[in-house]
Coordinates of C-alpha atoms and ligand atoms in Angstrom, one line a residue:
X1 CA -79.7 94.8 50.7
X2 CA -82.5 93.0 48.8
X3 CA -84.4 95.0 46.2
X4 CA -87.5 93.9 44.3
X5 CA -87.5 95.2 40.7
X6 CA -90.6 95.7 38.7
X7 CA -90.6 96.4 34.9
X8 CA -93.7 96.9 32.8
X9 CA -92.6 99.6 30.3
X10 CA -93.4 97.7 27.1
X11 CA -94.6 94.2 26.5
X12 CA -92.9 92.2 29.2
X13 CA -94.3 92.0 32.7
X14 CA -91.2 91.4 34.8
X15 CA -90.2 91.1 38.5
X16 CA -86.9 90.2 40.1
X17 CA -85.1 90.2 43.4
X18 CA -81.5 91.3 43.4
X19 CA -79.1 91.5 46.4
X20 CA -76.6 94.4 46.7
X21 CA -77.2 95.5 43.1
X22 CA -75.3 92.5 41.7
X23 CA -76.6 89.1 42.7
X24 CA -79.7 87.8 41.0
X25 CA -81.8 85.8 43.5
X26 CA -84.7 85.4 41.0
X27 CA -85.6 86.9 37.7
X28 CA -89.1 86.3 36.2
X29 CA -90.4 87.6 32.8
X30 CA -93.9 87.0 31.5
X31 CA -93.6 87.8 27.8
X32 CA -96.5 88.9 25.7
X33 CA -94.6 88.4 22.4
X34 CA -96.9 85.7 21.1
X35 CA -100.0 87.9 21.6
X36 CA -98.5 90.9 19.8
X37 CA -96.9 88.8 17.0
X38 CA -100.4 88.3 15.5
X39 CA -100.5 92.1 14.9
X40 CA -96.9 92.4 13.7
X41 CA -96.1 94.8 16.6
X42 CA -97.1 95.9 20.1
X43 CA -100.7 97.0 20.6
X44 CA -100.5 99.3 23.6
X45 CA -104.0 98.7 24.9
X46 CA -103.5 94.9 24.8
X47 CA -100.2 95.3 26.5
X48 CA -101.6 97.2 29.5
X49 CA -104.4 94.6 29.9
X50 CA -101.9 91.8 29.9
X51 CA -99.8 93.6 32.5
X52 CA -102.8 93.8 34.8
X53 CA -103.3 90.0 34.6
X54 CA -99.6 89.2 35.0
X55 CA -98.3 91.7 37.5
X56 CA -99.3 90.1 40.8
X57 CA -98.4 86.5 39.9
X58 CA -95.0 87.5 38.5
X59 CA -94.1 89.4 41.7
X60 CA -95.2 86.4 43.8
X61 CA -93.1 84.1 41.6
X62 CA -90.1 86.4 41.9
X63 CA -90.4 86.5 45.7
X64 CA -91.0 82.8 46.0
X65 CA -88.0 82.1 43.7
X66 CA -85.8 84.3 45.9
X67 CA -87.2 82.9 49.1
X68 CA -88.1 86.3 50.5
X69 CA -91.1 87.8 52.2
X70 CA -92.1 91.4 52.4
X71 CA -90.1 91.6 55.7
X72 CA -86.9 90.7 53.9
X73 CA -87.2 93.3 51.2
X74 CA -85.2 96.5 51.7
X75 CA -86.4 98.4 48.7
X76 CA -88.6 98.4 45.6
X77 CA -87.3 99.7 42.2
X78 CA -89.8 100.3 39.4
X79 CA -89.4 101.5 35.9
X80 CA -91.1 104.9 35.6
X81 CA -90.3 105.7 32.0
X82 CA -89.7 106.0 29.1
X83 CA -92.3 103.5 27.8
X84 CA -95.9 103.0 27.0
X85 CA -97.9 105.2 29.4
X86 CA -100.6 102.5 30.1
X87 CA -98.0 99.8 30.6
X88 CA -95.8 101.9 32.9
X89 CA -98.9 102.8 35.0
X90 CA -99.5 99.2 36.0
X91 CA -96.0 98.6 37.3
X92 CA -95.7 102.0 39.1
X93 CA -99.1 101.6 40.8
X94 CA -98.3 98.0 41.9
X95 CA -95.0 99.1 43.3
X96 CA -96.5 102.1 45.1
X97 CA -99.2 100.0 46.6
X98 CA -96.7 97.4 47.9
X99 CA -94.5 100.2 49.2
X100 CA -97.3 101.8 51.1
X101 CA -98.9 98.6 52.4
X102 CA -95.6 97.1 53.6
X103 CA -93.6 100.3 54.4
X104 CA -90.8 99.5 52.0
X105 CA -88.8 102.4 50.4
X106 CA -89.4 102.9 46.7
X107 CA -87.4 104.4 43.8
X108 CA -88.2 105.1 40.2
X109 CA -85.8 103.9 37.6
X110 CA -85.4 105.2 34.1
X111 CA -85.7 102.2 31.7
X112 CA -82.5 103.0 29.8
X113 CA -80.5 103.6 33.0
X114 CA -81.8 100.1 34.0
X115 CA -80.5 98.6 30.8
X116 CA -77.0 99.9 31.5
X117 CA -77.1 98.2 35.0
X118 CA -77.6 94.8 33.4
X119 CA -73.8 94.9 33.2
X120 CA -73.5 94.8 37.0
X121 CA -75.5 91.6 37.4
X122 CA -74.2 88.1 38.1
X123 CA -76.1 84.9 38.5
X124 CA -73.4 82.5 39.6
X125 CA -69.9 83.4 40.5
X126 CA -68.3 86.7 39.7
X127 CA -68.5 89.0 36.7
X128 CA -66.2 91.8 35.7
X129 CA -67.2 95.0 37.5
X130 CA -67.6 98.1 35.3
X131 CA -64.9 100.7 35.8
X132 CA -65.6 104.5 35.4
X133 CA -65.4 106.5 33.3
X134 CA -67.1 104.4 30.7
X135 CA -69.2 104.7 27.6
X136 CA -72.4 102.8 27.3
X137 CA -74.1 102.1 24.0
X138 CA -77.8 101.5 24.7
X139 CA -79.6 100.0 21.7
X140 CA -83.2 99.0 22.2
X141 CA -86.5 99.1 20.4
X142 CA -87.0 102.8 21.2
X143 CA -83.5 104.2 21.7
X144 CA -80.0 104.2 20.4
X145 CA -78.0 106.3 22.9
X146 CA -74.3 106.8 23.5
X147 CA -73.9 107.8 27.2
X148 CA -70.8 108.8 29.1
X149 CA -70.9 107.6 32.6
X150 CA -68.4 109.0 35.1
X151 CA -69.9 107.4 38.2
X152 CA -73.2 105.9 39.5
X153 CA -76.0 108.2 38.4
X154 CA -73.6 110.5 36.5
X155 CA -74.7 110.5 32.9
X156 CA -73.9 112.7 29.9
X157 CA -75.8 112.0 26.7
X158 CA -73.2 112.1 23.9
X159 CA -75.3 111.0 21.0
X160 CA -78.7 109.5 20.0
X161 CA -80.6 108.4 17.0
X162 CA -82.0 111.2 14.8
X163 CA -84.8 108.9 13.5
X164 CA -85.3 105.2 13.9
X165 CA -83.7 103.4 16.9
X166 CA -81.5 100.4 16.1
X167 CA -84.1 97.9 17.3
X168 CA -86.8 99.7 15.5
X169 CA -84.8 99.5 12.3
X170 CA -84.3 95.7 12.8
X171 CA -88.1 95.3 13.4
X172 CA -89.0 97.4 10.3
X173 CA -86.4 95.6 8.1
X174 CA -87.8 92.2 9.2
X175 CA -91.3 93.5 8.2
X176 CA -90.0 94.7 4.8
X177 CA -88.5 91.2 4.2
X178 CA -91.5 89.5 5.7
X179 CA -89.5 87.6 8.3
X180 CA -91.8 88.0 11.2
X181 CA -91.8 89.7 14.6
X182 CA -89.9 90.5 16.7
X183 CA -87.6 91.6 14.0
X184 CA -84.1 91.5 15.6
X185 CA -84.0 87.8 16.3
X186 CA -85.7 87.1 12.9
X187 CA -83.1 89.1 11.0
X188 CA -80.3 87.4 13.0
X189 CA -81.7 83.9 12.2
X190 CA -82.2 84.7 8.5
X191 CA -78.7 86.2 8.3
X192 CA -77.0 83.0 9.4
X193 CA -77.5 81.4 6.0
X194 CA -76.8 84.6 4.0
X195 CA -73.7 86.7 3.0
X196 CA -73.1 90.4 3.2
X197 CA -73.6 90.9 -0.6
X198 CA -76.4 93.5 -0.9
X199 CA -75.1 97.1 -0.9
X200 CA -76.7 99.3 1.7
X201 CA -75.8 102.8 2.8
X202 CA -74.3 103.8 6.1
X203 CA -75.1 107.1 7.7
X204 CA -72.0 108.2 9.5
X205 CA -73.1 111.7 10.6
X206 CA -69.5 112.7 10.9
X207 CA -68.5 115.2 13.6
X208 CA -71.3 114.0 15.8
X209 CA -72.0 111.0 18.0
X210 CA -75.5 110.7 16.6
X211 CA -77.0 107.8 14.6
X212 CA -79.5 107.5 11.8
X213 CA -81.0 104.2 10.6
X214 CA -84.0 105.2 8.6
X215 CA -81.8 105.5 5.4
X216 CA -80.6 101.9 5.6
X217 CA -84.2 100.8 6.1
X218 CA -85.6 102.9 3.2
X219 CA -82.8 101.6 0.9
X220 CA -83.8 98.1 1.7
X221 CA -87.4 98.9 1.0
X222 CA -86.6 100.4 -2.4
X223 CA -84.6 97.3 -3.4
X224 CA -87.5 95.0 -2.3
X225 CA -90.0 97.2 -4.2
X226 CA -87.8 97.1 -7.3
X227 CA -87.7 93.3 -7.1
X228 CA -84.0 93.4 -6.6
X229 CA -83.8 91.2 -3.6
X230 CA -83.7 87.6 -4.7
X231 CA -82.3 86.2 -1.5
X232 CA -83.8 87.3 1.9
X233 CA -80.9 85.7 3.9
X234 CA -78.4 87.9 2.0
X235 CA -80.5 91.0 2.5
X236 CA -80.8 90.2 6.3
X237 CA -77.0 89.6 6.6
X238 CA -76.2 92.8 4.7
X239 CA -78.7 94.8 6.9
X240 CA -77.3 93.4 10.1
X241 CA -73.7 94.1 8.9
X242 CA -74.5 97.7 8.1
X243 CA -76.2 98.4 11.4
X244 CA -73.5 96.7 13.4
X245 CA -70.7 98.4 11.5
X246 CA -72.1 101.9 12.2
X247 CA -72.8 101.1 15.9
X248 CA -69.4 99.6 16.6
X249 CA -67.3 102.2 14.7
X250 CA -69.1 105.2 16.2
X251 CA -69.0 103.8 19.7
X252 CA -65.2 103.1 19.6
X253 CA -64.6 106.5 18.1
X254 CA -66.5 108.1 21.0
X255 CA -64.7 106.0 23.5
X256 CA -61.4 107.2 22.1
X257 CA -62.6 110.8 22.1
X258 CA -63.5 110.8 25.7
X259 CA -60.6 108.6 26.9
X260 CA -62.8 106.2 28.8
X261 CA -61.7 102.9 30.4
X262 CA -64.4 100.6 29.2
X263 CA -67.3 100.2 26.8
X264 CA -70.6 98.8 28.0
X265 CA -73.2 97.4 25.6
X266 CA -76.9 97.4 26.7
X267 CA -80.5 97.0 25.5
X268 CA -82.3 94.4 23.5
X269 CA -80.1 94.8 20.4
X270 CA -77.1 93.9 22.6
X271 CA -78.4 90.4 22.2
X272 CA -77.4 90.5 18.5
X273 CA -74.5 88.0 18.0
X274 CA -72.8 89.9 15.2
X275 CA -72.8 93.2 17.2
X276 CA -71.4 91.5 20.3
X277 CA -68.7 89.7 18.4
X278 CA -67.7 92.8 16.3
X279 CA -67.5 95.1 19.3
X280 CA -65.4 92.6 21.3
X281 CA -63.1 92.1 18.3
X282 CA -62.7 95.7 17.2
X283 CA -62.5 97.5 20.6
X284 CA -59.1 98.4 21.9
X285 CA -60.7 98.8 25.3
X286 CA -62.3 96.2 27.6
X287 CA -66.0 95.6 26.6
X288 CA -68.7 94.4 28.9
X289 CA -71.9 92.9 27.5
X290 CA -74.7 91.4 29.7
X291 CA -75.8 87.8 29.4
X292 CA -78.2 87.3 26.5
X293 CA -81.3 87.1 28.7
X294 CA -80.4 90.2 30.6
X295 CA -80.1 92.3 27.3
X296 CA -83.8 92.3 26.6
X297 CA -86.3 93.8 29.0
X298 CA -86.2 92.3 32.5
X299 CA -86.6 93.5 36.1
X300 CA -83.2 92.3 37.5
X301 CA -81.6 95.3 35.8
X302 CA -84.1 97.6 37.3
X303 CA -83.5 96.2 40.8
X304 CA -79.7 96.5 40.3
X305 CA -80.0 100.1 39.2
X306 CA -82.5 100.8 42.1
X307 CA -79.9 99.5 44.6
X308 CA -77.5 102.2 43.5
X309 CA -80.3 104.8 43.7
X310 CA -80.8 103.8 47.3
X311 CA -77.1 104.1 48.0
X312 CA -77.1 107.5 46.4
X313 CA -80.4 108.3 48.3
X314 CA -82.4 109.1 45.2
X315 CA -85.9 107.9 46.1
X316 CA -88.5 109.4 43.9
X317 CA -91.1 107.7 41.7
Ligands
KG4_1 O1 -84.6 96.5 25.3 P1 -85.7 95.8 24.6 O2 -86.0 94.4 25.0 O3 -87.0 96.7 24.7 C1 -87.0 98.0 24.6 O4 -86.6 98.7 25.6 O5 -87.3 98.5 23.5 O6 -85.3 95.8 23.0 C2 -86.2 95.3 22.1 C3 -85.5 95.4 20.7 C4 -86.5 95.0 19.6 O7 -86.4 96.0 18.6 C5 -85.8 93.7 19.1 O8 -86.1 93.5 17.7 C6 -84.4 93.9 19.4 O9 -84.4 94.6 20.6 N1 -83.6 92.7 19.5 C7 -82.6 92.4 18.7 C8 -82.2 91.0 19.0 N2 -83.0 90.6 20.1 C9 -83.8 91.7 20.4 N3 -82.1 93.0 17.6 C10 -81.1 92.4 17.0 N4 -80.7 91.2 17.2 C11 -81.2 90.4 18.3 N5 -80.8 89.2 18.5
ZN2 ZN1 -85.7 97.9 27.0

């Protein structure tokens, strides 16, 4: 079964074709990052206008790359939230139009559910298949969620951030340190030449599976304001360490509590090298992490998730 995935929830216009929920036939992303970098963050109105320009060419590229025509497509999966309303609208309307014009079944995919399904994808050869029950840590620009998954489509939210999402914290910390946008990769780059030598607080929120990152960010801001950061690389390394330590420790604790078989990492922050290494090193359970380019927003993960919707016969947009 070949599914066309469409993703426009934020600042990437993306389309992909995936076979049977696992095999990537093509995966195209038109990034707007350079346009928004000028403003130091995403400007929603600019994002929707860019999606309008990019949506048709990117779908055509994905289909050409996968060597499929409308007749070969068995389904369309489109992100229908959460995200920027104006951006989501472009992808959903494009998907609905194609579905109607070519009589192809359509399903709406939750963006965070899509991120989890990046772990099912393979480009060449075989990848380990996730085994249920599992816990997924989804860390993106808008969310930090711990989700228990007992089967396809069976989710229980165990914990979430009470303030900033992990990616949001990276973006804000990079702004405080004047390291540029997007913040996650900028912090990671700066941290490479620094050491974890700046003391920053960790919010453990004991007795819960929730997270909080605004305290770490504010502590960093206070140190910068007081002129106590002499080395940005050290500050970046310390910030990254603090965030990774909390995420890894709490995820492993939840995995133990719920007796799961695996831990899955997902979302843009899953591209963070320290977080990946630390989770793999510390976890007593098998850990699955998507390929780097499948961590940040893409449509292959949406198509993969959509395939399992079709198998479960959930077909709503
Ligand atoms: O999943 P994603 O691409 O978009 C959303 O759904 O939000 O995640 C974007 C977030 C941004 O906050 C970005 O700074 C962060 O992921 N990010 C990273 C890295 N690459 C992207 N954070 C830490 N380290 C990275 N290497
Ligand atoms: Zn995302």
